[in-house]
Amino acid sequence: MDVRVSTGGRLHFGFTNLSLSHERLYGGLGVALSEPRTVVSAAPAEGVDCDDPDAHEYARRAVSLLDVPGARVRVDRRLPRHIGIGSGTQLALSTLSAVARAHGVEPSVRRFAPELGRGGRSGVGVATFERGGFVVDAGHPTARFTTARPADGDWTVPPVAAAHSLPDHWRFLLVFPDLDSGRSGEAEDASMRAVVERADPTLSNRIAGVLTRQVLPAVATGNAEHFGSAVEEVGRLNGAWYADEQGGTYRPPVGQLVATLSETASVFGAGQSSWGPAVYGVTDEANAERAHEAGERALDAAGVDGRVRVVRGRNRGAVVESLENHE
């Protein structure tokens, strides 16, 4: 059966703990986005046929994990790579799901994600692929995940500790400056090891307070203003952990973009998603147009080119369609 799998990106606001002094390590929080999207199509085949090098490797692994003959895979749309909105995880899981569904198999993305090298630190990308919305994952036992991440497949994806649907009137400002890609692969691993080795444990306690007293009540009550200011604070506190690795609370010149947006009434909170350079702002439907203009002004003030979008959140998992129904 020919199928298509479609999913949006995600924002990653930061981790709840990076210190080896606490029982659980990492514990990410973030939201699913409606746009931009990754769209992958697949059909049964003998062997693997795919023009996209990354998707080809994920398809090859998926065929082996699912014990199916093969698949013809096409990437119709993909998220921009390594800018902080989850391109790798969404492509990997979309490819896995498309190959599985093409063979009539129900995919277990959570089970197989580690075999694809996804979900090793943060479970946000896997959870938003599965269910959408706002999620907080429980992290990993610190004794298991020390400064060196176990080999691919030697862990399970962190369980979801809290999840909420995103209110319909919330919007997310996305600013994509034309800067070098964020860290990934071995460079990211090295940076994360360095951060964890020297992480201040007192920051974890402060983040826990912000999460329980501000972030979770804000999303539960649908208060976009409180949510924006709360996740901005989580991002700022995370930035103190990363400052030595990325040259400041935010990677330069992202800090200037965040500062400009934070001073804008139509943007309720701003920050850097993951390693960046993507910058987010929390706003709502009534302020969406003004927030878009603020994003363009922030790029101008920083003296960098880039793109600006305002998008909805996404309260559902990846969408799977049979292409035979469209013929």
Short mmCIF file of C-alpha atoms in Angstrom, two decimals:
data_model
loop_
_atom_site.label_atom_id
_atom_site.label_comp_id
_atom_site.label_asym_id
_atom_site.label_seq_id
_atom_site.Cartn_x
_atom_site.Cartn_y
_atom_site.Cartn_z
CA MET A 1 0.00 0.00 0.00
CA ASP A 2 1.29 3.49 -0.87
CA VAL A 3 1.15 5.78 2.16
CA ARG A 4 2.09 9.31 3.19
CA VAL A 5 3.13 10.38 6.69
CA SER A 6 3.03 14.06 7.61
CA THR A 7 4.14 15.78 10.80
CA GLY A 8 5.21 19.23 11.97
CA GLY A 9 8.30 20.46 13.74
CA ARG A 10 8.69 21.08 17.44
CA LEU A 11 10.08 23.70 19.75
CA HIS A 12 12.42 22.62 22.54
CA PHE A 13 12.41 25.03 25.47
CA GLY A 14 15.16 23.30 27.44
CA PHE A 15 15.84 20.64 30.04
CA THR A 16 14.75 20.35 33.65
CA ASN A 17 18.12 19.05 34.87
CA LEU A 18 21.64 18.69 33.48
CA SER A 19 23.41 18.07 36.78
CA LEU A 20 24.74 14.67 37.80
CA SER A 21 23.82 15.59 41.40
CA HIS A 22 20.12 14.81 40.82
CA GLU A 23 18.34 11.49 40.32
CA ARG A 24 17.03 12.19 36.82
CA LEU A 25 19.06 13.68 33.98
CA TYR A 26 17.71 15.78 31.09
CA GLY A 27 13.90 15.87 31.09
CA GLY A 28 12.95 18.07 28.12
CA LEU A 29 9.92 20.27 27.57
CA GLY A 30 8.50 21.56 24.32
CA VAL A 31 5.54 21.90 21.99
CA ALA A 32 4.46 20.47 18.65
CA LEU A 33 4.10 22.85 15.70
CA SER A 34 1.69 22.68 12.79
CA GLU A 35 4.31 24.10 10.41
CA PRO A 36 6.85 23.72 8.89
CA ARG A 37 6.33 20.07 8.04
CA THR A 38 8.06 16.85 7.11
CA VAL A 39 6.18 14.67 4.62
CA VAL A 40 7.40 11.21 3.66
CA SER A 41 5.76 8.77 1.23
CA ALA A 42 6.49 5.05 0.97
CA ALA A 43 5.44 2.01 -1.04
CA PRO A 44 6.42 -1.67 -0.75
CA ALA A 45 9.46 -2.70 -2.77
CA GLU A 46 12.35 -5.12 -2.86
CA GLY A 47 15.30 -3.40 -1.20
CA VAL A 48 15.45 0.31 -0.38
CA ASP A 49 15.01 3.03 -3.00
CA CYS A 50 15.29 6.62 -1.78
CA ASP A 51 17.04 9.70 -3.19
CA ASP A 52 17.35 11.48 0.17
CA PRO A 53 20.56 10.23 1.88
CA ASP A 54 19.27 10.71 5.44
CA ALA A 55 15.89 9.11 4.77
CA HIS A 56 17.64 6.29 2.86
CA GLU A 57 19.60 5.36 5.97
CA TYR A 58 16.48 5.54 8.18
CA ALA A 59 14.57 3.45 5.64
CA ARG A 60 17.35 0.88 5.54
CA ARG A 61 17.26 0.54 9.32
CA ALA A 62 13.45 0.48 9.34
CA VAL A 63 13.34 -2.37 6.81
CA SER A 64 15.68 -4.38 9.04
CA LEU A 65 13.84 -3.58 12.28
CA LEU A 66 10.42 -4.36 10.80
CA ASP A 67 11.66 -7.43 8.92
CA VAL A 68 10.02 -6.38 5.64
CA PRO A 69 11.39 -6.84 2.09
CA GLY A 70 12.01 -3.17 1.35
CA ALA A 71 10.42 0.14 0.44
CA ARG A 72 10.45 2.90 -2.13
CA VAL A 73 10.64 6.09 -0.06
CA ARG A 74 10.22 9.69 -1.17
CA VAL A 75 10.71 12.81 0.96
CA ASP A 76 8.10 15.28 -0.28
CA ARG A 77 8.84 17.96 2.32
CA ARG A 78 11.37 18.18 5.10
CA LEU A 79 12.10 20.51 7.97
CA PRO A 80 15.17 22.71 7.66
CA ARG A 81 18.11 20.72 9.02
CA HIS A 82 19.79 21.41 12.36
CA ILE A 83 18.16 24.74 13.18
CA GLY A 84 16.49 23.63 16.41
CA ILE A 85 13.02 22.45 15.38
CA GLY A 86 13.56 18.69 15.38
CA SER A 87 14.35 17.85 11.77
CA GLY A 88 16.26 14.64 12.44
CA THR A 89 13.75 12.99 14.75
CA GLN A 90 10.73 13.91 12.64
CA LEU A 91 12.37 12.59 9.45
CA ALA A 92 13.48 9.36 11.16
CA LEU A 93 10.08 8.62 12.68
CA SER A 94 8.17 9.65 9.57
CA THR A 95 10.31 7.30 7.47
CA LEU A 96 9.88 4.45 9.94
CA SER A 97 6.11 4.97 10.07
CA ALA A 98 5.77 5.23 6.31
CA VAL A 99 7.74 2.03 5.70
CA ALA A 100 5.74 0.18 8.36
CA ARG A 101 2.34 1.34 7.13
CA ALA A 102 3.27 0.57 3.52
CA HIS A 103 3.54 -3.05 4.62
CA GLY A 104 0.41 -2.95 6.78
CA VAL A 105 2.42 -2.97 10.00
CA GLU A 106 1.51 -0.82 13.00
CA PRO A 107 4.74 1.05 13.80
CA SER A 108 5.97 1.34 17.37
CA VAL A 109 7.92 4.56 17.04
CA ARG A 110 8.70 4.76 20.75
CA ARG A 111 10.11 1.24 20.74
CA PHE A 112 12.21 1.67 17.60
CA ALA A 113 13.31 5.32 17.97
CA PRO A 114 16.50 4.40 19.91
CA GLU A 115 17.48 2.01 17.10
CA LEU A 116 17.33 5.02 14.79
CA GLY A 117 19.45 7.08 17.18
CA ARG A 118 16.52 9.27 18.29
CA GLY A 119 15.26 10.02 21.80
CA GLY A 120 18.63 9.60 23.45
CA ARG A 121 18.43 12.69 25.63
CA SER A 122 15.13 14.39 25.05
CA GLY A 123 11.87 12.55 24.54
CA VAL A 124 10.08 15.67 23.30
CA GLY A 125 10.49 14.92 19.58
CA VAL A 126 9.16 11.38 19.93
CA ALA A 127 6.25 12.47 22.14
CA THR A 128 5.19 15.30 19.84
CA PHE A 129 5.35 12.93 16.86
CA GLU A 130 3.07 10.54 18.75
CA ARG A 131 0.58 12.94 20.29
CA GLY A 132 1.34 16.62 19.60
CA GLY A 133 0.62 19.29 22.19
CA PHE A 134 2.82 20.39 25.07
CA VAL A 135 4.96 17.69 26.69
CA VAL A 136 7.44 17.27 29.49
CA ASP A 137 9.45 14.07 29.55
CA ALA A 138 10.75 12.38 32.70
CA GLY A 139 14.39 12.20 31.62
CA HIS A 140 16.73 9.29 32.28
CA PRO A 141 18.11 7.79 35.51
CA THR A 142 21.35 9.67 36.12
CA ALA A 143 23.20 6.45 36.96
CA ARG A 144 22.38 5.15 33.47
CA PHE A 145 22.99 8.34 31.51
CA THR A 146 26.20 9.85 32.75
CA THR A 147 28.37 12.18 30.70
CA ALA A 148 28.70 9.56 27.95
CA ARG A 149 25.45 8.60 26.22
CA PRO A 150 24.94 4.83 25.84
CA ALA A 151 25.18 3.38 22.33
CA ASP A 152 22.19 3.64 20.00
CA GLY A 153 19.55 1.14 21.02
CA ASP A 154 20.83 0.75 24.60
CA TRP A 155 18.19 3.03 26.10
CA THR A 156 14.45 3.58 26.02
CA VAL A 157 12.83 6.89 25.12
CA PRO A 158 12.06 8.92 28.26
CA PRO A 159 8.42 8.52 29.34
CA VAL A 160 6.02 11.45 29.16
CA ALA A 161 5.67 13.02 32.61
CA ALA A 162 3.13 15.71 31.70
CA ALA A 163 1.12 16.52 28.57
CA HIS A 164 -1.51 19.12 27.68
CA SER A 165 -3.33 20.19 24.56
CA LEU A 166 -2.41 23.64 23.28
CA PRO A 167 -5.23 26.23 23.28
CA ASP A 168 -6.60 27.04 19.83
CA HIS A 169 -5.88 30.76 20.14
CA TRP A 170 -2.17 30.35 20.93
CA ARG A 171 0.36 31.07 18.20
CA PHE A 172 4.11 30.63 17.93
CA LEU A 173 6.38 33.14 16.25
CA LEU A 174 9.27 31.46 14.44
CA VAL A 175 12.32 33.45 13.42
CA PHE A 176 14.89 31.58 11.32
CA PRO A 177 18.00 33.74 10.97
CA ASP A 178 20.40 32.90 8.17
CA LEU A 179 23.15 31.62 10.45
CA ASP A 180 25.21 28.45 10.66
CA SER A 181 23.30 25.34 11.66
CA GLY A 182 23.01 24.35 15.30
CA ARG A 183 25.08 21.53 16.74
CA SER A 184 24.31 17.92 15.95
CA GLY A 185 25.97 14.53 15.92
CA GLU A 186 29.42 14.23 17.49
CA ALA A 187 29.75 17.98 18.03
CA GLU A 188 26.51 18.04 19.99
CA ASP A 189 27.56 14.98 22.01
CA ALA A 190 30.85 16.63 22.94
CA SER A 191 29.16 19.86 23.96
CA MET A 192 26.54 18.05 26.03
CA ARG A 193 29.23 16.06 27.86
CA ALA A 194 31.05 19.27 28.73
CA VAL A 195 27.84 20.93 29.94
CA VAL A 196 26.78 17.98 32.11
CA GLU A 197 30.24 17.63 33.68
CA ARG A 198 30.09 21.16 35.10
CA ALA A 199 26.35 21.84 35.39
CA ASP A 200 25.30 23.83 38.46
CA PRO A 201 22.70 21.72 40.34
CA THR A 202 21.03 24.78 41.87
CA LEU A 203 19.72 25.77 38.44
CA SER A 204 17.74 22.52 38.33
CA ASN A 205 15.92 23.48 41.51
CA ARG A 206 15.04 26.88 40.10
CA ILE A 207 13.80 25.35 36.83
CA ALA A 208 11.67 22.86 38.79
CA GLY A 209 10.00 25.76 40.55
CA VAL A 210 9.30 27.59 37.29
CA LEU A 211 7.93 24.41 35.72
CA THR A 212 5.56 23.49 38.55
CA ARG A 213 4.46 26.98 39.60
CA GLN A 214 4.41 28.77 36.25
CA VAL A 215 4.69 26.64 33.09
CA LEU A 216 2.23 23.87 33.97
CA PRO A 217 -0.45 26.17 35.46
CA ALA A 218 -0.18 28.46 32.43
CA VAL A 219 -0.72 25.71 29.86
CA ALA A 220 -3.46 24.12 32.00
CA THR A 221 -5.38 27.41 32.21
CA GLY A 222 -4.60 28.49 28.65
CA ASN A 223 -2.83 31.69 29.67
CA ALA A 224 -0.46 32.48 26.79
CA GLU A 225 1.09 35.51 28.52
CA HIS A 226 2.09 33.51 31.60
CA PHE A 227 3.23 30.58 29.48
CA GLY A 228 5.46 32.79 27.34
CA SER A 229 7.19 34.42 30.28
CA ALA A 230 7.62 31.06 32.03
CA VAL A 231 9.23 29.19 29.11
CA GLU A 232 11.44 32.21 28.46
CA GLU A 233 12.70 31.87 32.04
CA VAL A 234 13.30 28.13 31.53
CA GLY A 235 15.32 28.94 28.42
CA ARG A 236 17.31 31.65 30.17
CA LEU A 237 18.20 29.32 33.04
CA ASN A 238 19.20 26.59 30.58
CA GLY A 239 21.37 29.15 28.82
CA ALA A 240 23.43 29.55 31.99
CA TRP A 241 24.41 25.89 31.65
CA TYR A 242 25.31 26.29 27.97
CA ALA A 243 27.04 29.68 28.14
CA ASP A 244 30.60 28.36 27.90
CA GLU A 245 29.73 26.07 24.98
CA GLN A 246 27.74 28.51 22.84
CA GLY A 247 29.26 31.85 23.78
CA GLY A 248 26.52 33.21 26.02
CA THR A 249 23.05 32.51 27.34
CA TYR A 250 22.06 32.25 23.67
CA ARG A 251 24.37 31.67 20.74
CA PRO A 252 25.41 35.01 19.18
CA PRO A 253 23.66 36.90 17.66
CA VAL A 254 20.52 35.00 18.75
CA GLY A 255 20.66 36.79 22.09
CA GLN A 256 20.01 40.09 20.34
CA LEU A 257 16.97 38.65 18.56
CA VAL A 258 15.58 37.26 21.81
CA ALA A 259 16.17 40.55 23.64
CA THR A 260 14.36 42.55 20.94
CA LEU A 261 11.37 40.18 20.93
CA SER A 262 11.21 40.10 24.73
CA GLU A 263 10.69 43.87 24.75
CA THR A 264 7.73 43.61 22.36
CA ALA A 265 4.22 43.74 23.82
CA SER A 266 2.80 41.35 21.20
CA VAL A 267 5.35 38.65 22.12
CA PHE A 268 4.77 37.17 25.58
CA GLY A 269 8.11 35.40 25.84
CA ALA A 270 10.98 34.48 23.53
CA GLY A 271 13.95 32.16 23.43
CA GLN A 272 16.22 29.88 21.46
CA SER A 273 14.88 26.46 20.49
CA SER A 274 17.41 23.73 21.28
CA TRP A 275 20.87 24.69 19.91
CA GLY A 276 19.26 27.21 17.54
CA PRO A 277 19.61 29.27 15.56
CA ALA A 278 15.78 29.13 15.47
CA VAL A 279 14.18 31.68 17.78
CA TYR A 280 10.62 31.36 19.05
CA GLY A 281 8.11 33.75 20.51
CA VAL A 282 4.83 32.94 22.24
CA THR A 283 1.88 35.02 21.11
CA ASP A 284 -1.82 34.59 20.31
CA GLU A 285 -4.25 34.98 17.43
CA ALA A 286 -5.06 38.61 18.26
CA ASN A 287 -1.36 39.59 18.27
CA ALA A 288 -0.14 37.35 15.45
CA GLU A 289 0.29 40.03 12.80
CA ARG A 290 2.12 42.38 15.17
CA ALA A 291 4.31 39.52 16.36
CA HIS A 292 5.25 38.75 12.74
CA GLU A 293 6.26 42.37 12.24
CA ALA A 294 8.27 42.22 15.47
CA GLY A 295 10.15 39.22 14.15
CA GLU A 296 11.12 41.11 11.00
CA ARG A 297 12.21 44.12 13.06
CA ALA A 298 14.32 41.87 15.28
CA LEU A 299 16.18 40.51 12.24
CA ASP A 300 16.77 44.05 10.98
CA ALA A 301 18.03 45.19 14.38
CA ALA A 302 20.45 42.25 14.54
CA GLY A 303 21.64 42.94 10.99
CA VAL A 304 20.92 39.41 9.74
CA ASP A 305 18.70 38.04 7.00
CA GLY A 306 16.14 35.38 7.72
CA ARG A 307 12.56 34.21 7.57
CA VAL A 308 9.63 34.83 9.89
CA ARG A 309 6.48 32.78 10.38
CA VAL A 310 3.63 32.66 12.86
CA VAL A 311 2.13 29.18 13.20
CA ARG A 312 -0.38 27.25 15.26
CA GLY A 313 0.48 24.52 17.68
CA ARG A 314 -0.42 20.93 16.81
CA ASN A 315 -2.59 18.79 19.07
CA ARG A 316 -2.35 15.50 17.25
CA GLY A 317 0.31 13.05 16.28
CA ALA A 318 1.64 12.42 12.80
CA VAL A 319 -1.02 11.98 10.11
CA VAL A 320 -0.92 8.82 8.00
CA GLU A 321 -2.83 8.74 4.70
CA SER A 322 -3.30 6.03 2.12
CA LEU A 323 -2.38 7.48 -1.26
CA GLU A 324 -4.69 4.97 -2.91
CA ASN A 325 -7.61 6.94 -1.49
CA HIS A 326 -6.49 9.98 -3.47
CA GLU A 327 -6.46 8.28 -6.84
#
